[in-house]
Tab-separated table of C-alpha atoms in Angstrom:
chain	number	residue	atom	x	y	z
B	1	UNK	CA	-7.877	0.658	-28.673
B	2	UNK	CA	-10.671	2.990	-27.616
B	3	UNK	CA	-12.199	0.297	-25.399
B	4	UNK	CA	-8.808	-0.482	-23.818
B	5	UNK	CA	-8.207	3.209	-23.218
B	6	UNK	CA	-11.622	3.534	-21.591
B	7	UNK	CA	-10.910	0.491	-19.387
B	8	UNK	CA	-7.567	1.992	-18.389
B	9	UNK	CA	-9.096	5.378	-17.525
B	10	UNK	CA	-11.820	3.768	-15.407
B	11	UNK	CA	-9.270	1.564	-13.639
B	12	UNK	CA	-6.984	4.563	-13.129
B	13	UNK	CA	-9.796	6.517	-11.500
B	14	UNK	CA	-10.675	3.541	-9.268
B	15	UNK	CA	-7.051	3.172	-8.183
B	16	UNK	CA	-6.564	6.888	-7.594
B	17	UNK	CA	-9.817	7.017	-5.606
B	18	UNK	CA	-8.699	4.094	-3.439
B	19	UNK	CA	-5.391	5.853	-2.803
B	20	UNK	CA	-7.164	9.101	-1.922
B	21	UNK	CA	-9.523	7.290	0.443
B	22	UNK	CA	-6.651	5.353	2.055
B	23	UNK	CA	-4.736	8.589	2.600
B	24	UNK	CA	-7.749	10.273	4.196
B	25	UNK	CA	-8.465	7.355	6.543
B	26	UNK	CA	-4.768	6.996	7.441
B	27	UNK	CA	-4.448	10.710	8.242
B	28	UNK	CA	-7.558	10.612	10.442
B	29	UNK	CA	-6.226	7.548	12.249
B	30	UNK	CA	-2.824	9.161	12.818
B	31	UNK	CA	-4.385	12.389	14.100
B	32	UNK	CA	-7.179	10.796	16.180
B	33	UNK	CA	-9.929	12.319	14.048
B	34	UNK	CA	-13.238	10.367	13.807
B	35	UNK	CA	-13.559	8.494	10.518
B	36	UNK	CA	-17.192	9.409	9.866
B	37	UNK	CA	-17.465	13.038	10.966
B	38	UNK	CA	-16.721	15.728	10.076
B	39	UNK	CA	-16.671	15.539	6.277
B	40	UNK	CA	-13.368	15.925	4.426
B	41	UNK	CA	-11.650	19.235	5.169
B	42	UNK	CA	-8.455	21.162	4.527
B	43	UNK	CA	-5.781	20.061	7.006
B	44	UNK	CA	-4.652	23.704	7.426
B	45	UNK	CA	-7.793	25.869	7.621
B	46	UNK	CA	-10.275	23.052	8.449
B	47	UNK	CA	-12.701	24.332	5.799
B	48	UNK	CA	-14.993	21.627	4.432
B	49	UNK	CA	-14.012	20.635	0.891
B	50	UNK	CA	-16.329	20.831	-2.114
B	51	UNK	CA	-17.021	17.717	-4.157
B	52	UNK	CA	-14.759	18.779	-7.037
B	53	UNK	CA	-11.833	19.235	-4.651
B	54	UNK	CA	-12.136	15.582	-3.670
B	55	UNK	CA	-11.685	14.262	-7.214
B	56	UNK	CA	-8.307	12.459	-7.227
B	57	UNK	CA	-5.533	14.244	-9.162
B	58	UNK	CA	-8.053	16.517	-10.939
B	59	UNK	CA	-8.937	18.416	-7.755
B	60	UNK	CA	-5.243	19.027	-7.071
B	61	UNK	CA	-4.624	20.322	-10.594
B	62	UNK	CA	-7.683	22.608	-10.628
B	63	UNK	CA	-6.568	24.220	-7.361
B	64	UNK	CA	-3.018	24.634	-8.629
B	65	UNK	CA	-1.640	22.598	-5.756
B	66	UNK	CA	-3.047	24.973	-3.127
B	67	UNK	CA	-6.184	25.024	-1.011
B	68	UNK	CA	-8.895	27.072	-2.731
B	69	UNK	CA	-9.817	28.684	0.613
B	70	UNK	CA	-6.589	29.420	2.510
B	71	UNK	CA	-4.072	28.992	-0.364
B	72	UNK	CA	-2.003	26.633	1.776
B	73	UNK	CA	0.143	24.269	-0.272
B	74	UNK	CA	-1.317	20.793	-0.643
B	75	UNK	CA	1.292	18.030	-0.115
B	76	UNK	CA	2.291	16.910	-3.585
B	77	UNK	CA	3.273	13.401	-2.490
B	78	UNK	CA	-0.388	12.552	-1.873
B	79	UNK	CA	-1.268	13.291	-5.502
B	80	UNK	CA	1.834	11.413	-6.639
B	81	UNK	CA	0.675	8.346	-4.719
B	82	UNK	CA	-2.756	8.657	-6.325
B	83	UNK	CA	-1.150	8.757	-9.791
B	84	UNK	CA	1.150	5.795	-9.124
B	85	UNK	CA	-1.637	3.681	-7.643
B	86	UNK	CA	-3.971	4.676	-10.467
B	87	UNK	CA	-1.400	3.567	-13.068
B	88	UNK	CA	-0.833	0.346	-11.163
B	89	UNK	CA	-4.548	-0.474	-11.094
B	90	UNK	CA	-4.811	0.456	-14.762
B	91	UNK	CA	-2.158	-2.131	-15.547
B	92	UNK	CA	-3.981	-4.783	-13.505
B	93	UNK	CA	-7.185	-4.250	-15.491
B	94	UNK	CA	-5.375	-4.121	-18.836
B	95	UNK	CA	-3.715	-7.485	-18.195
B	96	UNK	CA	-7.117	-9.105	-17.648
B	97	UNK	CA	-9.816	-6.754	-19.034
B	98	UNK	CA	-12.482	-9.494	-19.047
B	99	UNK	CA	-11.879	-10.706	-15.496
B	100	UNK	CA	-9.523	-8.398	-13.554
B	101	UNK	CA	-7.893	-9.849	-10.464
B	102	UNK	CA	-9.972	-8.218	-7.749
B	103	UNK	CA	-8.023	-10.063	-5.065
B	104	UNK	CA	-4.845	-8.328	-6.226
B	105	UNK	CA	-6.707	-5.026	-6.113
B	106	UNK	CA	-7.820	-5.719	-2.525
B	107	UNK	CA	-4.291	-6.742	-1.539
B	108	UNK	CA	-2.907	-3.555	-3.089
B	109	UNK	CA	-5.401	-1.340	-1.244
B	110	UNK	CA	-4.700	-3.196	2.021
B	111	UNK	CA	-0.952	-2.710	1.686
B	112	UNK	CA	-1.381	0.939	0.707
B	113	UNK	CA	-3.498	1.764	3.757
B	114	UNK	CA	-1.146	-0.062	6.128
B	115	UNK	CA	1.886	1.614	4.571
B	116	UNK	CA	0.333	5.064	4.855
B	117	UNK	CA	-0.627	4.652	8.511
B	118	UNK	CA	2.758	3.099	9.284
B	119	UNK	CA	4.517	6.061	7.689
B	120	UNK	CA	2.434	8.591	9.629
B	121	UNK	CA	2.293	6.982	13.059
B	122	UNK	CA	4.634	3.956	13.089
B	123	UNK	CA	1.661	1.734	13.871
B	124	UNK	CA	-1.396	0.357	12.082
B	125	UNK	CA	-5.000	-0.366	13.152
B	126	UNK	CA	-5.208	-3.941	14.414
B	127	UNK	CA	-8.662	-4.479	12.896
B	128	UNK	CA	-7.462	-3.513	9.406
B	129	UNK	CA	-4.234	-5.490	9.748
B	130	UNK	CA	-5.685	-8.803	10.918
B	131	UNK	CA	-9.056	-8.438	9.218
B	132	UNK	CA	-7.503	-7.794	5.809
B	133	UNK	CA	-5.010	-10.612	6.277
B	134	UNK	CA	-7.794	-13.035	7.188
B	135	UNK	CA	-9.783	-12.097	4.069
B	136	UNK	CA	-6.736	-12.666	1.856
B	137	UNK	CA	-6.018	-16.071	3.357
B	138	UNK	CA	-9.653	-17.177	3.112
B	139	UNK	CA	-9.787	-16.146	-0.554
B	140	UNK	CA	-6.702	-18.270	-1.286
B	141	UNK	CA	-7.485	-21.210	0.960
B	142	UNK	CA	-7.335	-23.511	-2.082
B	143	UNK	CA	-3.756	-22.509	-2.838
B	144	UNK	CA	-2.752	-22.965	0.788
B	145	UNK	CA	-3.927	-26.566	0.706
B	146	UNK	CA	-1.536	-27.238	-2.179
B	147	UNK	CA	1.587	-26.136	-0.291
B	148	UNK	CA	4.005	-28.968	0.381
B	149	UNK	CA	5.866	-29.692	3.612
B	150	UNK	CA	9.020	-27.902	2.444
B	151	UNK	CA	7.075	-24.682	1.810
B	152	UNK	CA	5.537	-24.812	5.277
B	153	UNK	CA	8.950	-25.404	6.838
B	154	UNK	CA	10.328	-22.342	5.083
B	155	UNK	CA	7.304	-20.332	6.163
B	156	UNK	CA	7.883	-21.388	9.750
B	157	UNK	CA	11.553	-20.438	9.458
B	158	UNK	CA	10.678	-16.981	8.080
B	159	UNK	CA	8.166	-16.456	10.861
B	160	UNK	CA	10.717	-17.409	13.534
B	161	UNK	CA	13.340	-15.095	12.042
B	162	UNK	CA	10.890	-12.208	11.881
B	163	UNK	CA	9.870	-12.785	15.507
B	164	UNK	CA	13.554	-12.770	16.461
B	165	UNK	CA	14.063	-9.446	14.693
B	166	UNK	CA	10.880	-8.201	16.340
B	167	UNK	CA	12.238	-8.995	19.805
B	168	UNK	CA	15.384	-7.050	18.976
B	169	UNK	CA	13.124	-4.135	17.939
B	170	UNK	CA	14.275	-4.313	14.330
B	171	UNK	CA	10.747	-5.025	13.132
B	172	UNK	CA	7.266	-4.484	14.510
B	173	UNK	CA	4.491	-7.019	15.000
B	174	UNK	CA	2.639	-5.589	11.982
B	175	UNK	CA	5.763	-6.027	9.808
B	176	UNK	CA	5.972	-9.685	10.829
B	177	UNK	CA	2.298	-10.300	10.092
B	178	UNK	CA	2.407	-8.594	6.685
B	179	UNK	CA	5.534	-10.527	5.679
B	180	UNK	CA	3.896	-13.771	6.769
B	181	UNK	CA	0.771	-13.065	4.705
B	182	UNK	CA	2.799	-12.153	1.616
B	183	UNK	CA	5.030	-15.201	1.920
B	184	UNK	CA	1.933	-17.407	2.060
B	185	UNK	CA	0.290	-15.693	-0.926
B	186	UNK	CA	3.310	-15.362	-3.220
B	187	UNK	CA	5.360	-18.396	-2.271
B	188	UNK	CA	8.807	-18.461	-0.694
B	189	UNK	CA	10.865	-17.600	-3.778
B	190	UNK	CA	8.764	-14.642	-4.896
B	191	UNK	CA	8.510	-13.346	-1.351
B	192	UNK	CA	12.302	-13.465	-1.014
B	193	UNK	CA	12.584	-11.259	-4.111
B	194	UNK	CA	10.131	-8.838	-2.549
B	195	UNK	CA	11.895	-8.834	0.809
B	196	UNK	CA	15.331	-8.401	-0.765
B	197	UNK	CA	14.252	-5.340	-2.748
B	198	UNK	CA	12.538	-3.864	0.334
B	199	UNK	CA	15.736	-4.202	2.357
B	200	UNK	CA	17.777	-2.627	-0.453
B	201	UNK	CA	15.408	0.353	-0.515
B	202	UNK	CA	15.755	0.780	3.244
B	203	UNK	CA	19.550	0.743	2.963
B	204	UNK	CA	19.442	3.364	0.207
B	205	UNK	CA	17.060	5.534	2.222
B	206	UNK	CA	19.312	5.348	5.261
B	207	UNK	CA	22.389	6.140	3.156
B	208	UNK	CA	20.827	9.388	1.921
B	209	UNK	CA	18.753	10.537	4.913
B	210	UNK	CA	20.397	8.794	7.920
B	211	UNK	CA	17.003	8.215	9.511
B	212	UNK	CA	17.405	5.574	12.196
B	213	UNK	CA	13.763	4.706	12.822
B	214	UNK	CA	11.965	3.704	9.623
B	215	UNK	CA	8.545	2.182	8.939
B	216	UNK	CA	9.005	-1.067	7.022
B	217	UNK	CA	5.619	-1.557	5.348
B	218	UNK	CA	6.018	1.459	2.984
B	219	UNK	CA	9.169	-0.155	1.574
B	220	UNK	CA	7.300	-3.427	1.121
B	221	UNK	CA	4.618	-1.507	-0.765
B	222	UNK	CA	7.199	0.147	-3.042
B	223	UNK	CA	8.721	-3.252	-3.850
B	224	UNK	CA	5.273	-4.693	-4.435
B	225	UNK	CA	4.382	-1.912	-6.899
B	226	UNK	CA	7.725	-2.319	-8.685
B	227	UNK	CA	7.220	-6.031	-9.252
B	228	UNK	CA	3.580	-5.449	-10.126
B	229	UNK	CA	4.565	-3.058	-12.916
B	230	UNK	CA	7.587	-4.870	-14.344
B	231	UNK	CA	7.369	-8.493	-13.130
B	232	UNK	CA	3.669	-9.135	-12.442
B	233	UNK	CA	4.203	-12.890	-12.196
B	234	UNK	CA	5.926	-12.315	-8.842
B	235	UNK	CA	2.846	-10.847	-7.159
B	236	UNK	CA	0.218	-12.885	-8.968
B	237	UNK	CA	-2.233	-14.150	-6.365
């Protein structure tokens, strides 16, 4: 039990750190701030952060949810995302403590970064989008070779439908590409489950907030995390 707990804590910290890093990079991309310089800073007072303030979750708790320099409130949703992603990664490592699925971890980080940038700016970096998708496909090239003709026909049909929705401005090019990658990785049936839940979440969000323009990738990420926690066989790559 002690070893499993230690594995979970390490995996939680890795997941929370990935979420923190993805949030930082996404915010810099959305606000046209260089990724390398300056070092991490408070979004309100621009004061450079100390190392302990950068520790995921812990830094937020030590500061009491406010910047240690200007006392401006730190957005709580960022810490919540770190916690959720940390728990998700902890579950991945607990399922396979001897050989954790690093490809699933990469896919999760890729989706998280795209979802965060999509939520902030309604667009994603092309290099991250296509580069990450290419890595995922290359890592699963063996599984792709085993797809039968029916699977490829369904994949082609999904792609055509997504392009049709894209032309009607119901989806973006990044949404189409992400859906195509996930349908290839998970298979048609599992992807349909994922897509159905994503659409249900969008409908619920619109019913409560009446927001007409919505980024789609964050809802895909939420569905992905839900299935990863409760039905991991759906997102097993």
